[in-house]
């Protein structure tokens, strides 16, 4: 089973539109790191994440003191608006050669420059539809809902999917 490591914003976006549970049904081993869990400040989101961790649907990885030192060093050498949690998921993706899932443009650019495989929220939607976890119609509705709360998403790609999925049924 392929492993994907997640940044905070993917979890928050999916939770906000009620698709976090569906995301955990995908045929991936979903991982994140303790720095990401610490960024989830909304009590309801954190409670739901903790439940999914307890149920074994999301794995939260921790780092050794030596690895934390490497992450902090990487953070100190990075230009731009990356955080320690951003650097920690990059570090993890690089160390274990796994796909990084993020919606953060700065993090995506940094990770791609480092030759990491990076996917975003639209990949999640595509996979949810492809694996019949949600119908195309639900995907279109949820994508519209997501775009209404996260306007940084690529409008043309979103509209293309909405048009496709609304006409699929």
PDB file of C-alpha atoms in Angstrom:
ATOM      1  CA  UNK A   1       0.000   0.000   0.000  1.00  0.00           C
ATOM      2  CA  UNK A   2       1.347   3.434  -0.935  1.00  0.00           C
ATOM      3  CA  UNK A   3       2.119   5.850   1.866  1.00  0.00           C
ATOM      4  CA  UNK A   4       1.213   9.524   1.823  1.00  0.00           C
ATOM      5  CA  UNK A   5       2.300  12.062   4.418  1.00  0.00           C
ATOM      6  CA  UNK A   6      -0.073  14.943   5.030  1.00  0.00           C
ATOM      7  CA  UNK A   7       0.351  18.583   5.824  1.00  0.00           C
ATOM      8  CA  UNK A   8      -2.113  20.316   8.147  1.00  0.00           C
ATOM      9  CA  UNK A   9      -4.210  22.155   5.559  1.00  0.00           C
ATOM     10  CA  UNK A  10      -5.363  18.973   3.817  1.00  0.00           C
ATOM     11  CA  UNK A  11      -6.787  17.610   7.079  1.00  0.00           C
ATOM     12  CA  UNK A  12      -8.431  20.938   7.921  1.00  0.00           C
ATOM     13  CA  UNK A  13      -9.968  21.336   4.457  1.00  0.00           C
ATOM     14  CA  UNK A  14     -11.313  17.780   4.402  1.00  0.00           C
ATOM     15  CA  UNK A  15     -12.700  18.104   7.921  1.00  0.00           C
ATOM     16  CA  UNK A  16     -14.349  21.425   7.037  1.00  0.00           C
ATOM     17  CA  UNK A  17     -16.402  19.818   4.269  1.00  0.00           C
ATOM     18  CA  UNK A  18     -17.099  16.533   6.021  1.00  0.00           C
ATOM     19  CA  UNK A  19     -14.794  14.326   3.937  1.00  0.00           C
ATOM     20  CA  UNK A  20     -12.068  13.443   6.442  1.00  0.00           C
ATOM     21  CA  UNK A  21     -13.605  10.022   7.180  1.00  0.00           C
ATOM     22  CA  UNK A  22     -13.987   9.346   3.444  1.00  0.00           C
ATOM     23  CA  UNK A  23     -10.342  10.286   2.896  1.00  0.00           C
ATOM     24  CA  UNK A  24      -9.336   7.571   5.357  1.00  0.00           C
ATOM     25  CA  UNK A  25     -11.099   4.966   3.190  1.00  0.00           C
ATOM     26  CA  UNK A  26      -8.680   5.493   0.310  1.00  0.00           C
ATOM     27  CA  UNK A  27      -6.207   2.661  -0.335  1.00  0.00           C
ATOM     28  CA  UNK A  28      -3.271   4.565   1.128  1.00  0.00           C
ATOM     29  CA  UNK A  29      -1.455   4.420   4.401  1.00  0.00           C
ATOM     30  CA  UNK A  30      -2.154   7.920   5.689  1.00  0.00           C
ATOM     31  CA  UNK A  31       0.565   9.404   7.820  1.00  0.00           C
ATOM     32  CA  UNK A  32       1.376  12.728   9.345  1.00  0.00           C
ATOM     33  CA  UNK A  33       3.823  13.982  11.944  1.00  0.00           C
ATOM     34  CA  UNK A  34       3.424  15.221  15.493  1.00  0.00           C
ATOM     35  CA  UNK A  35       4.277  18.795  14.423  1.00  0.00           C
ATOM     36  CA  UNK A  36       1.209  18.755  12.150  1.00  0.00           C
ATOM     37  CA  UNK A  37      -1.034  17.424  14.914  1.00  0.00           C
ATOM     38  CA  UNK A  38       0.177  20.253  17.136  1.00  0.00           C
ATOM     39  CA  UNK A  39      -0.969  22.785  14.516  1.00  0.00           C
ATOM     40  CA  UNK A  40      -4.594  21.652  14.683  1.00  0.00           C
ATOM     41  CA  UNK A  41      -6.041  24.161  17.115  1.00  0.00           C
ATOM     42  CA  UNK A  42      -9.779  23.684  16.551  1.00  0.00           C
ATOM     43  CA  UNK A  43     -10.966  21.350  19.338  1.00  0.00           C
ATOM     44  CA  UNK A  44     -13.503  19.517  17.144  1.00  0.00           C
ATOM     45  CA  UNK A  45     -10.954  18.954  14.369  1.00  0.00           C
ATOM     46  CA  UNK A  46      -8.365  17.762  16.880  1.00  0.00           C
ATOM     47  CA  UNK A  47     -10.853  15.422  18.551  1.00  0.00           C
ATOM     48  CA  UNK A  48     -11.815  13.884  15.207  1.00  0.00           C
ATOM     49  CA  UNK A  49      -8.168  13.526  14.204  1.00  0.00           C
ATOM     50  CA  UNK A  50      -7.323  11.852  17.514  1.00  0.00           C
ATOM     51  CA  UNK A  51     -10.197   9.410  17.028  1.00  0.00           C
ATOM     52  CA  UNK A  52      -8.937   8.482  13.549  1.00  0.00           C
ATOM     53  CA  UNK A  53      -5.440   8.007  14.974  1.00  0.00           C
ATOM     54  CA  UNK A  54      -6.806   5.791  17.759  1.00  0.00           C
ATOM     55  CA  UNK A  55      -8.757   3.774  15.176  1.00  0.00           C
ATOM     56  CA  UNK A  56      -5.547   3.262  13.196  1.00  0.00           C
ATOM     57  CA  UNK A  57      -6.769   5.181  10.146  1.00  0.00           C
ATOM     58  CA  UNK A  58      -4.094   7.870  10.447  1.00  0.00           C
ATOM     59  CA  UNK A  59      -0.580   7.222  11.730  1.00  0.00           C
ATOM     60  CA  UNK A  60       1.232  10.042  13.543  1.00  0.00           C
ATOM     61  CA  UNK A  61       4.998   9.810  13.382  1.00  0.00           C
ATOM     62  CA  UNK A  62       7.440  11.382  15.834  1.00  0.00           C
ATOM     63  CA  UNK A  63      11.075  12.284  15.361  1.00  0.00           C
ATOM     64  CA  UNK A  64      14.215  11.508  17.294  1.00  0.00           C
ATOM     65  CA  UNK A  65      16.147  14.426  18.810  1.00  0.00           C
ATOM     66  CA  UNK A  66      18.692  14.073  15.985  1.00  0.00           C
ATOM     67  CA  UNK A  67      15.965  14.247  13.344  1.00  0.00           C
ATOM     68  CA  UNK A  68      14.430  17.307  15.034  1.00  0.00           C
ATOM     69  CA  UNK A  69      17.845  18.985  14.899  1.00  0.00           C
ATOM     70  CA  UNK A  70      17.994  18.263  11.138  1.00  0.00           C
ATOM     71  CA  UNK A  71      14.473  19.646  10.651  1.00  0.00           C
ATOM     72  CA  UNK A  72      15.339  22.814  12.587  1.00  0.00           C
ATOM     73  CA  UNK A  73      18.520  23.194  10.532  1.00  0.00           C
ATOM     74  CA  UNK A  74      16.532  22.820   7.309  1.00  0.00           C
ATOM     75  CA  UNK A  75      14.029  25.388   8.588  1.00  0.00           C
ATOM     76  CA  UNK A  76      16.816  27.847   9.365  1.00  0.00           C
ATOM     77  CA  UNK A  77      18.186  27.455   5.821  1.00  0.00           C
ATOM     78  CA  UNK A  78      14.856  27.823   4.013  1.00  0.00           C
ATOM     79  CA  UNK A  79      13.848  31.074   2.434  1.00  0.00           C
ATOM     80  CA  UNK A  80      10.179  31.927   2.304  1.00  0.00           C
ATOM     81  CA  UNK A  81       7.259  31.331   4.576  1.00  0.00           C
ATOM     82  CA  UNK A  82       7.780  27.711   5.557  1.00  0.00           C
ATOM     83  CA  UNK A  83       7.178  26.613   9.123  1.00  0.00           C
ATOM     84  CA  UNK A  84       8.807  23.897  11.203  1.00  0.00           C
ATOM     85  CA  UNK A  85       5.764  21.639  10.557  1.00  0.00           C
ATOM     86  CA  UNK A  86       6.213  22.284   6.807  1.00  0.00           C
ATOM     87  CA  UNK A  87       9.871  21.329   7.008  1.00  0.00           C
ATOM     88  CA  UNK A  88       8.991  18.275   9.107  1.00  0.00           C
ATOM     89  CA  UNK A  89       6.639  16.792   6.506  1.00  0.00           C
ATOM     90  CA  UNK A  90       9.204  17.499   3.774  1.00  0.00           C
ATOM     91  CA  UNK A  91      11.853  15.807   5.860  1.00  0.00           C
ATOM     92  CA  UNK A  92       9.604  12.792   6.382  1.00  0.00           C
ATOM     93  CA  UNK A  93       8.635  12.553   2.695  1.00  0.00           C
ATOM     94  CA  UNK A  94      12.284  12.782   1.671  1.00  0.00           C
ATOM     95  CA  UNK A  95      13.552  10.310   4.264  1.00  0.00           C
ATOM     96  CA  UNK A  96      10.970   7.641   3.456  1.00  0.00           C
ATOM     97  CA  UNK A  97      10.512   8.468  -0.244  1.00  0.00           C
ATOM     98  CA  UNK A  98       6.748   8.941   0.058  1.00  0.00           C
ATOM     99  CA  UNK A  99       4.261  11.326  -1.529  1.00  0.00           C
ATOM    100  CA  UNK A 100       3.642  14.615   0.248  1.00  0.00           C
ATOM    101  CA  UNK A 101       0.048  15.818   0.310  1.00  0.00           C
ATOM    102  CA  UNK A 102      -0.316  19.571   0.796  1.00  0.00           C
ATOM    103  CA  UNK A 103      -2.390  22.523  -0.274  1.00  0.00           C
ATOM    104  CA  UNK A 104       0.288  25.044   0.662  1.00  0.00           C
ATOM    105  CA  UNK A 105       1.768  26.625  -2.468  1.00  0.00           C
ATOM    106  CA  UNK A 106       5.080  27.601  -0.797  1.00  0.00           C
ATOM    107  CA  UNK A 107       5.532  24.110   0.624  1.00  0.00           C
ATOM    108  CA  UNK A 108       4.640  22.533  -2.724  1.00  0.00           C
ATOM    109  CA  UNK A 109       7.235  24.610  -4.551  1.00  0.00           C
ATOM    110  CA  UNK A 110       9.905  23.880  -1.970  1.00  0.00           C
ATOM    111  CA  UNK A 111       9.158  20.141  -2.006  1.00  0.00           C
ATOM    112  CA  UNK A 112       9.072  19.957  -5.810  1.00  0.00           C
ATOM    113  CA  UNK A 113      12.371  21.832  -5.998  1.00  0.00           C
ATOM    114  CA  UNK A 114      13.730  19.079  -3.754  1.00  0.00           C
ATOM    115  CA  UNK A 115      12.435  16.455  -6.222  1.00  0.00           C
ATOM    116  CA  UNK A 116       9.692  15.185  -3.900  1.00  0.00           C
ATOM    117  CA  UNK A 117       6.402  13.844  -5.234  1.00  0.00           C
ATOM    118  CA  UNK A 118       3.694  16.296  -4.203  1.00  0.00           C
ATOM    119  CA  UNK A 119      -0.075  16.044  -4.582  1.00  0.00           C
ATOM    120  CA  UNK A 120      -2.882  18.331  -3.470  1.00  0.00           C
ATOM    121  CA  UNK A 121      -6.535  18.354  -2.513  1.00  0.00           C
ATOM    122  CA  UNK A 122      -7.696  17.836  -6.110  1.00  0.00           C
ATOM    123  CA  UNK A 123      -5.787  14.551  -6.136  1.00  0.00           C
ATOM    124  CA  UNK A 124      -7.809  13.544  -3.069  1.00  0.00           C
ATOM    125  CA  UNK A 125     -11.080  14.370  -4.835  1.00  0.00           C
ATOM    126  CA  UNK A 126     -10.007  12.480  -7.957  1.00  0.00           C
ATOM    127  CA  UNK A 127      -9.122   9.444  -5.844  1.00  0.00           C
ATOM    128  CA  UNK A 128     -12.371   9.576  -3.853  1.00  0.00           C
ATOM    129  CA  UNK A 129     -14.341   9.470  -7.109  1.00  0.00           C
ATOM    130  CA  UNK A 130     -12.095   6.914  -8.815  1.00  0.00           C
ATOM    131  CA  UNK A 131     -12.381   4.508  -5.864  1.00  0.00           C
ATOM    132  CA  UNK A 132     -16.173   5.064  -5.654  1.00  0.00           C
ATOM    133  CA  UNK A 133     -15.951   6.353  -2.099  1.00  0.00           C
ATOM    134  CA  UNK A 134     -18.093   9.321  -3.109  1.00  0.00           C
ATOM    135  CA  UNK A 135     -20.197   9.821  -6.221  1.00  0.00           C
ATOM    136  CA  UNK A 136     -19.219  12.351  -8.868  1.00  0.00           C
ATOM    137  CA  UNK A 137     -22.257  14.434  -7.869  1.00  0.00           C
ATOM    138  CA  UNK A 138     -21.182  14.558  -4.211  1.00  0.00           C
ATOM    139  CA  UNK A 139     -17.623  15.367  -5.317  1.00  0.00           C
ATOM    140  CA  UNK A 140     -18.874  18.340  -7.353  1.00  0.00           C
ATOM    141  CA  UNK A 141     -20.955  19.638  -4.427  1.00  0.00           C
ATOM    142  CA  UNK A 142     -18.135  19.198  -1.908  1.00  0.00           C
ATOM    143  CA  UNK A 143     -15.634  20.830  -4.269  1.00  0.00           C
ATOM    144  CA  UNK A 144     -17.917  23.859  -4.587  1.00  0.00           C
ATOM    145  CA  UNK A 145     -18.230  23.958  -0.806  1.00  0.00           C
ATOM    146  CA  UNK A 146     -14.463  23.760  -0.400  1.00  0.00           C
ATOM    147  CA  UNK A 147     -13.863  26.509  -2.936  1.00  0.00           C
ATOM    148  CA  UNK A 148     -16.270  28.778  -1.059  1.00  0.00           C
ATOM    149  CA  UNK A 149     -14.052  28.527   2.040  1.00  0.00           C
ATOM    150  CA  UNK A 150     -10.640  28.208   0.346  1.00  0.00           C
ATOM    151  CA  UNK A 151     -10.431  30.532  -2.646  1.00  0.00           C
ATOM    152  CA  UNK A 152      -6.696  29.915  -3.085  1.00  0.00           C
ATOM    153  CA  UNK A 153      -7.474  26.701  -4.939  1.00  0.00           C
ATOM    154  CA  UNK A 154      -6.965  26.647  -8.745  1.00  0.00           C
ATOM    155  CA  UNK A 155     -10.305  27.854 -10.077  1.00  0.00           C
ATOM    156  CA  UNK A 156      -9.949  26.483 -13.624  1.00  0.00           C
ATOM    157  CA  UNK A 157      -9.050  22.977 -12.388  1.00  0.00           C
ATOM    158  CA  UNK A 158     -11.926  23.042  -9.927  1.00  0.00           C
ATOM    159  CA  UNK A 159     -14.396  24.163 -12.583  1.00  0.00           C
ATOM    160  CA  UNK A 160     -13.184  21.483 -14.989  1.00  0.00           C
ATOM    161  CA  UNK A 161     -13.867  18.776 -12.389  1.00  0.00           C
ATOM    162  CA  UNK A 162     -17.213  20.239 -11.376  1.00  0.00           C
ATOM    163  CA  UNK A 163     -18.336  20.298 -15.018  1.00  0.00           C
ATOM    164  CA  UNK A 164     -17.134  16.724 -15.528  1.00  0.00           C
ATOM    165  CA  UNK A 165     -18.698  15.354 -12.359  1.00  0.00           C
ATOM    166  CA  UNK A 166     -22.012  17.189 -12.668  1.00  0.00           C
ATOM    167  CA  UNK A 167     -22.432  15.690 -16.125  1.00  0.00           C
ATOM    168  CA  UNK A 168     -21.356  12.192 -15.091  1.00  0.00           C
ATOM    169  CA  UNK A 169     -24.666  11.151 -13.593  1.00  0.00           C
TER     170      UNK A 169
END
